[in-house]
């Protein structure tokens, strides 16, 4: 059974940084794509970033240049380094992992990130 567990969320002031982690069990992070999504209060879920099995990355325009997605395959863990955080980055951040079809099939419960202006 695949389990994804996020950690690292919290409250910081605008301009600060946070590093989110997603520990995977029952899933090998090196074999398929993984990503981060977020959902702000009252808004739809928004894609944030993706990393492929070959470590190619892609980012939403809203976070490009500020966020960095990475994997530690030895620890089966996904990370999201978030710098220069803005008030509008406030959301619940969830990690996701792709299934055999290459689409996101597994989801974590999420971790709250709150940015104060």
PDB file of N, CA, C and O in Angstrom, residues 60-107:
ATOM      1  N   UNK A  60       4.949  25.698 -11.752  1.00  0.00           N
ATOM      2  CA  UNK A  60       3.923  26.681 -12.065  1.00  0.00           C
ATOM      3  C   UNK A  60       4.593  28.057 -12.149  1.00  0.00           C
ATOM      4  O   UNK A  60       5.556  28.334 -11.435  1.00  0.00           O
ATOM      5  N   UNK A  61       4.065  28.906 -12.998  1.00  0.00           N
ATOM      6  CA  UNK A  61       4.654  30.238 -13.165  1.00  0.00           C
ATOM      7  C   UNK A  61       4.685  31.011 -11.841  1.00  0.00           C
ATOM      8  O   UNK A  61       5.604  31.803 -11.604  1.00  0.00           O
ATOM      9  N   UNK A  62       3.689  30.756 -11.006  1.00  0.00           N
ATOM     10  CA  UNK A  62       3.576  31.510  -9.754  1.00  0.00           C
ATOM     11  C   UNK A  62       4.701  31.202  -8.766  1.00  0.00           C
ATOM     12  O   UNK A  62       4.941  31.979  -7.838  1.00  0.00           O
ATOM     13  N   UNK A  63       5.398  30.073  -8.950  1.00  0.00           N
ATOM     14  CA  UNK A  63       6.459  29.698  -8.007  1.00  0.00           C
ATOM     15  C   UNK A  63       7.820  29.584  -8.672  1.00  0.00           C
ATOM     16  O   UNK A  63       8.833  29.393  -7.988  1.00  0.00           O
ATOM     17  N   UNK A  64       7.871  29.718  -9.969  1.00  0.00           N
ATOM     18  CA  UNK A  64       9.126  29.558 -10.709  1.00  0.00           C
ATOM     19  C   UNK A  64      10.160  30.555 -10.215  1.00  0.00           C
ATOM     20  O   UNK A  64       9.874  31.734 -10.044  1.00  0.00           O
ATOM     21  N   UNK A  65      11.353  30.056  -9.962  1.00  0.00           N
ATOM     22  CA  UNK A  65      12.426  30.901  -9.462  1.00  0.00           C
ATOM     23  C   UNK A  65      12.462  31.031  -7.958  1.00  0.00           C
ATOM     24  O   UNK A  65      13.444  31.536  -7.395  1.00  0.00           O
ATOM     25  N   UNK A  66      11.407  30.568  -7.285  1.00  0.00           N
ATOM     26  CA  UNK A  66      11.358  30.653  -5.824  1.00  0.00           C
ATOM     27  C   UNK A  66      11.324  29.266  -5.167  1.00  0.00           C
ATOM     28  O   UNK A  66      11.840  29.092  -4.066  1.00  0.00           O
ATOM     29  N   UNK A  67      10.693  28.311  -5.838  1.00  0.00           N
ATOM     30  CA  UNK A  67      10.548  26.953  -5.300  1.00  0.00           C
ATOM     31  C   UNK A  67      11.447  25.994  -6.071  1.00  0.00           C
ATOM     32  O   UNK A  67      11.658  26.158  -7.276  1.00  0.00           O
ATOM     33  N   UNK A  68      11.944  24.980  -5.368  1.00  0.00           N
ATOM     34  CA  UNK A  68      12.749  23.941  -5.990  1.00  0.00           C
ATOM     35  C   UNK A  68      12.277  22.572  -5.518  1.00  0.00           C
ATOM     36  O   UNK A  68      12.240  22.309  -4.315  1.00  0.00           O
ATOM     37  N   UNK A  69      11.919  21.723  -6.477  1.00  0.00           N
ATOM     38  CA  UNK A  69      11.506  20.358  -6.165  1.00  0.00           C
ATOM     39  C   UNK A  69      12.711  19.438  -6.343  1.00  0.00           C
ATOM     40  O   UNK A  69      13.505  19.611  -7.270  1.00  0.00           O
ATOM     41  N   UNK A  70      12.839  18.472  -5.449  1.00  0.00           N
ATOM     42  CA  UNK A  70      13.958  17.527  -5.543  1.00  0.00           C
ATOM     43  C   UNK A  70      13.571  16.206  -4.894  1.00  0.00           C
ATOM     44  O   UNK A  70      12.564  16.139  -4.175  1.00  0.00           O
ATOM     45  N   UNK A  71      14.360  15.186  -5.167  1.00  0.00           N
ATOM     46  CA  UNK A  71      14.123  13.867  -4.580  1.00  0.00           C
ATOM     47  C   UNK A  71      15.408  13.335  -3.965  1.00  0.00           C
ATOM     48  O   UNK A  71      16.503  13.584  -4.472  1.00  0.00           O
ATOM     49  N   UNK A  72      15.256  12.590  -2.894  1.00  0.00           N
ATOM     50  CA  UNK A  72      16.354  11.808  -2.330  1.00  0.00           C
ATOM     51  C   UNK A  72      15.934  10.354  -2.456  1.00  0.00           C
ATOM     52  O   UNK A  72      15.211   9.824  -1.602  1.00  0.00           O
ATOM     53  N   UNK A  73      16.335   9.735  -3.541  1.00  0.00           N
ATOM     54  CA  UNK A  73      15.886   8.367  -3.807  1.00  0.00           C
ATOM     55  C   UNK A  73      16.416   7.373  -2.780  1.00  0.00           C
ATOM     56  O   UNK A  73      15.766   6.362  -2.504  1.00  0.00           O
ATOM     57  N   UNK A  74      17.560   7.658  -2.207  1.00  0.00           N
ATOM     58  CA  UNK A  74      18.113   6.766  -1.187  1.00  0.00           C
ATOM     59  C   UNK A  74      17.205   6.735   0.043  1.00  0.00           C
ATOM     60  O   UNK A  74      17.123   5.718   0.740  1.00  0.00           O
ATOM     61  N   UNK A  75      16.539   7.864   0.316  1.00  0.00           N
ATOM     62  CA  UNK A  75      15.642   7.941   1.470  1.00  0.00           C
ATOM     63  C   UNK A  75      14.175   7.880   1.061  1.00  0.00           C
ATOM     64  O   UNK A  75      13.294   8.004   1.917  1.00  0.00           O
ATOM     65  N   UNK A  76      13.937   7.691  -0.252  1.00  0.00           N
ATOM     66  CA  UNK A  76      12.554   7.612  -0.750  1.00  0.00           C
ATOM     67  C   UNK A  76      11.731   8.820  -0.311  1.00  0.00           C
ATOM     68  O   UNK A  76      10.588   8.689   0.154  1.00  0.00           O
ATOM     69  N   UNK A  77      12.324   9.994  -0.468  1.00  0.00           N
ATOM     70  CA  UNK A  77      11.707  11.217   0.015  1.00  0.00           C
ATOM     71  C   UNK A  77      11.724  12.293  -1.053  1.00  0.00           C
ATOM     72  O   UNK A  77      12.699  12.451  -1.780  1.00  0.00           O
ATOM     73  N   UNK A  78      10.625  13.020  -1.130  1.00  0.00           N
ATOM     74  CA  UNK A  78      10.463  14.151  -2.033  1.00  0.00           C
ATOM     75  C   UNK A  78      10.556  15.430  -1.210  1.00  0.00           C
ATOM     76  O   UNK A  78      10.103  15.466  -0.060  1.00  0.00           O
ATOM     77  N   UNK A  79      11.142  16.481  -1.789  1.00  0.00           N
ATOM     78  CA  UNK A  79      11.269  17.745  -1.084  1.00  0.00           C
ATOM     79  C   UNK A  79      10.736  18.900  -1.922  1.00  0.00           C
ATOM     80  O   UNK A  79      10.662  18.822  -3.143  1.00  0.00           O
ATOM     81  N   UNK A  80      10.377  19.966  -1.241  1.00  0.00           N
ATOM     82  CA  UNK A  80      10.041  21.217  -1.910  1.00  0.00           C
ATOM     83  C   UNK A  80      10.663  22.337  -1.083  1.00  0.00           C
ATOM     84  O   UNK A  80      10.210  22.627   0.028  1.00  0.00           O
ATOM     85  N   UNK A  81      11.710  22.937  -1.622  1.00  0.00           N
ATOM     86  CA  UNK A  81      12.336  24.088  -0.984  1.00  0.00           C
ATOM     87  C   UNK A  81      11.610  25.342  -1.452  1.00  0.00           C
ATOM     88  O   UNK A  81      11.533  25.594  -2.659  1.00  0.00           O
ATOM     89  N   UNK A  82      11.100  26.097  -0.508  1.00  0.00           N
ATOM     90  CA  UNK A  82      10.313  27.282  -0.835  1.00  0.00           C
ATOM     91  C   UNK A  82      11.014  28.510  -0.260  1.00  0.00           C
ATOM     92  O   UNK A  82      11.165  28.631   0.960  1.00  0.00           O
ATOM     93  N   UNK A  83      11.440  29.390  -1.134  1.00  0.00           N
ATOM     94  CA  UNK A  83      12.129  30.621  -0.730  1.00  0.00           C
ATOM     95  C   UNK A  83      11.321  31.838  -1.114  1.00  0.00           C
ATOM     96  O   UNK A  83      10.425  31.773  -1.973  1.00  0.00           O
ATOM     97  N   UNK A  84      11.634  32.954  -0.495  1.00  0.00           N
ATOM     98  CA  UNK A  84      10.950  34.222  -0.787  1.00  0.00           C
ATOM     99  C   UNK A  84       9.432  34.028  -0.781  1.00  0.00           C
ATOM    100  O   UNK A  84       8.729  34.415  -1.721  1.00  0.00           O
ATOM    101  N   UNK A  85       8.949  33.450   0.289  1.00  0.00           N
ATOM    102  CA  UNK A  85       7.526  33.111   0.375  1.00  0.00           C
ATOM    103  C   UNK A  85       6.664  34.364   0.406  1.00  0.00           C
ATOM    104  O   UNK A  85       7.046  35.400   0.987  1.00  0.00           O
ATOM    105  N   UNK A  86       5.509  34.272  -0.212  1.00  0.00           N
ATOM    106  CA  UNK A  86       4.567  35.379  -0.301  1.00  0.00           C
ATOM    107  C   UNK A  86       3.262  34.996   0.391  1.00  0.00           C
ATOM    108  O   UNK A  86       2.955  33.812   0.567  1.00  0.00           O
ATOM    109  N   UNK A  87       2.499  36.000   0.746  1.00  0.00           N
ATOM    110  CA  UNK A  87       1.231  35.757   1.420  1.00  0.00           C
ATOM    111  C   UNK A  87       0.361  34.808   0.605  1.00  0.00           C
ATOM    112  O   UNK A  87      -0.305  33.926   1.166  1.00  0.00           O
ATOM    113  N   UNK A  88       0.401  34.964  -0.700  1.00  0.00           N
ATOM    114  CA  UNK A  88      -0.450  34.142  -1.569  1.00  0.00           C
ATOM    115  C   UNK A  88       0.025  32.693  -1.681  1.00  0.00           C
ATOM    116  O   UNK A  88      -0.634  31.879  -2.321  1.00  0.00           O
ATOM    117  N   UNK A  89       1.147  32.352  -1.072  1.00  0.00           N
ATOM    118  CA  UNK A  89       1.591  30.963  -1.024  1.00  0.00           C
ATOM    119  C   UNK A  89       0.911  30.190   0.105  1.00  0.00           C
ATOM    120  O   UNK A  89       1.078  28.976   0.216  1.00  0.00           O
ATOM    121  N   UNK A  90       0.149  30.884   0.928  1.00  0.00           N
ATOM    122  CA  UNK A  90      -0.558  30.232   2.024  1.00  0.00           C
ATOM    123  C   UNK A  90      -1.531  29.193   1.475  1.00  0.00           C
ATOM    124  O   UNK A  90      -2.374  29.501   0.635  1.00  0.00           O
ATOM    125  N   UNK A  91      -1.385  27.947   1.940  1.00  0.00           N
ATOM    126  CA  UNK A  91      -2.212  26.858   1.430  1.00  0.00           C
ATOM    127  C   UNK A  91      -1.845  25.569   2.159  1.00  0.00           C
ATOM    128  O   UNK A  91      -0.868  25.518   2.908  1.00  0.00           O
ATOM    129  N   UNK A  92      -2.657  24.553   1.907  1.00  0.00           N
ATOM    130  CA  UNK A  92      -2.279  23.198   2.310  1.00  0.00           C
ATOM    131  C   UNK A  92      -1.530  22.576   1.136  1.00  0.00           C
ATOM    132  O   UNK A  92      -2.049  22.539   0.015  1.00  0.00           O
ATOM    133  N   UNK A  93      -0.313  22.112   1.409  1.00  0.00           N
ATOM    134  CA  UNK A  93       0.539  21.539   0.372  1.00  0.00           C
ATOM    135  C   UNK A  93       0.518  20.017   0.481  1.00  0.00           C
ATOM    136  O   UNK A  93       0.745  19.466   1.557  1.00  0.00           O
ATOM    137  N   UNK A  94       0.277  19.372  -0.648  1.00  0.00           N
ATOM    138  CA  UNK A  94       0.217  17.916  -0.690  1.00  0.00           C
ATOM    139  C   UNK A  94       1.186  17.391  -1.728  1.00  0.00           C
ATOM    140  O   UNK A  94       1.350  17.985  -2.798  1.00  0.00           O
ATOM    141  N   UNK A  95       1.808  16.271  -1.412  1.00  0.00           N
ATOM    142  CA  UNK A  95       2.639  15.623  -2.412  1.00  0.00           C
ATOM    143  C   UNK A  95       1.811  14.552  -3.117  1.00  0.00           C
ATOM    144  O   UNK A  95       0.800  14.075  -2.587  1.00  0.00           O
ATOM    145  N   UNK A  96       2.244  14.214  -4.308  1.00  0.00           N
ATOM    146  CA  UNK A  96       1.551  13.228  -5.113  1.00  0.00           C
ATOM    147  C   UNK A  96       2.566  12.388  -5.863  1.00  0.00           C
ATOM    148  O   UNK A  96       3.663  12.859  -6.176  1.00  0.00           O
ATOM    149  N   UNK A  97       2.184  11.163  -6.155  1.00  0.00           N
ATOM    150  CA  UNK A  97       3.068  10.254  -6.874  1.00  0.00           C
ATOM    151  C   UNK A  97       2.324   9.636  -8.041  1.00  0.00           C
ATOM    152  O   UNK A  97       1.126   9.343  -7.943  1.00  0.00           O
ATOM    153  N   UNK A  98       3.032   9.456  -9.128  1.00  0.00           N
ATOM    154  CA  UNK A  98       2.415   8.912 -10.331  1.00  0.00           C
ATOM    155  C   UNK A  98       2.290   7.395 -10.251  1.00  0.00           C
ATOM    156  O   UNK A  98       3.132   6.706  -9.664  1.00  0.00           O
ATOM    157  N   UNK A  99       1.247   6.908 -10.900  1.00  0.00           N
ATOM    158  CA  UNK A  99       1.061   5.479 -11.020  1.00  0.00           C
ATOM    159  C   UNK A  99       1.665   4.959 -12.309  1.00  0.00           C
ATOM    160  O   UNK A  99       2.420   5.643 -12.987  1.00  0.00           O
ATOM    161  N   UNK A 100       1.299   3.762 -12.674  1.00  0.00           N
ATOM    162  CA  UNK A 100       1.880   3.111 -13.841  1.00  0.00           C
ATOM    163  C   UNK A 100       1.507   3.792 -15.154  1.00  0.00           C
ATOM    164  O   UNK A 100       2.192   3.627 -16.159  1.00  0.00           O
ATOM    165  N   UNK A 101       0.446   4.573 -15.149  1.00  0.00           N
ATOM    166  CA  UNK A 101       0.036   5.283 -16.366  1.00  0.00           C
ATOM    167  C   UNK A 101       0.701   6.643 -16.493  1.00  0.00           C
ATOM    168  O   UNK A 101       0.433   7.385 -17.445  1.00  0.00           O
ATOM    169  N   UNK A 102       1.525   7.003 -15.503  1.00  0.00           N
ATOM    170  CA  UNK A 102       2.217   8.278 -15.560  1.00  0.00           C
ATOM    171  C   UNK A 102       1.383   9.457 -15.126  1.00  0.00           C
ATOM    172  O   UNK A 102       1.774  10.606 -15.327  1.00  0.00           O
ATOM    173  N   UNK A 103       0.246   9.192 -14.527  1.00  0.00           N
ATOM    174  CA  UNK A 103      -0.585  10.257 -13.981  1.00  0.00           C
ATOM    175  C   UNK A 103      -0.570  10.160 -12.460  1.00  0.00           C
ATOM    176  O   UNK A 103      -0.312   9.092 -11.891  1.00  0.00           O
ATOM    177  N   UNK A 104      -0.866  11.279 -11.809  1.00  0.00           N
ATOM    178  CA  UNK A 104      -0.831  11.295 -10.349  1.00  0.00           C
ATOM    179  C   UNK A 104      -1.949  10.407  -9.799  1.00  0.00           C
ATOM    180  O   UNK A 104      -3.126  10.623 -10.081  1.00  0.00           O
ATOM    181  N   UNK A 105      -1.534   9.394  -9.046  1.00  0.00           N
ATOM    182  CA  UNK A 105      -2.482   8.398  -8.573  1.00  0.00           C
ATOM    183  C   UNK A 105      -2.517   8.272  -7.059  1.00  0.00           C
ATOM    184  O   UNK A 105      -3.465   7.691  -6.519  1.00  0.00           O
ATOM    185  N   UNK A 106      -1.499   8.774  -6.396  1.00  0.00           N
ATOM    186  CA  UNK A 106      -1.414   8.639  -4.946  1.00  0.00           C
ATOM    187  C   UNK A 106      -1.180  10.016  -4.336  1.00  0.00           C
ATOM    188  O   UNK A 106      -0.417  10.820  -4.877  1.00  0.00           O
ATOM    189  N   UNK A 107      -1.821  10.257  -3.182  1.00  0.00           N
ATOM    190  CA  UNK A 107      -1.804  11.585  -2.582  1.00  0.00           C
ATOM    191  C   UNK A 107      -1.528  11.496  -1.088  1.00  0.00           C
ATOM    192  O   UNK A 107      -1.991  10.575  -0.410  1.00  0.00           O
TER     193      UNK A 107
END
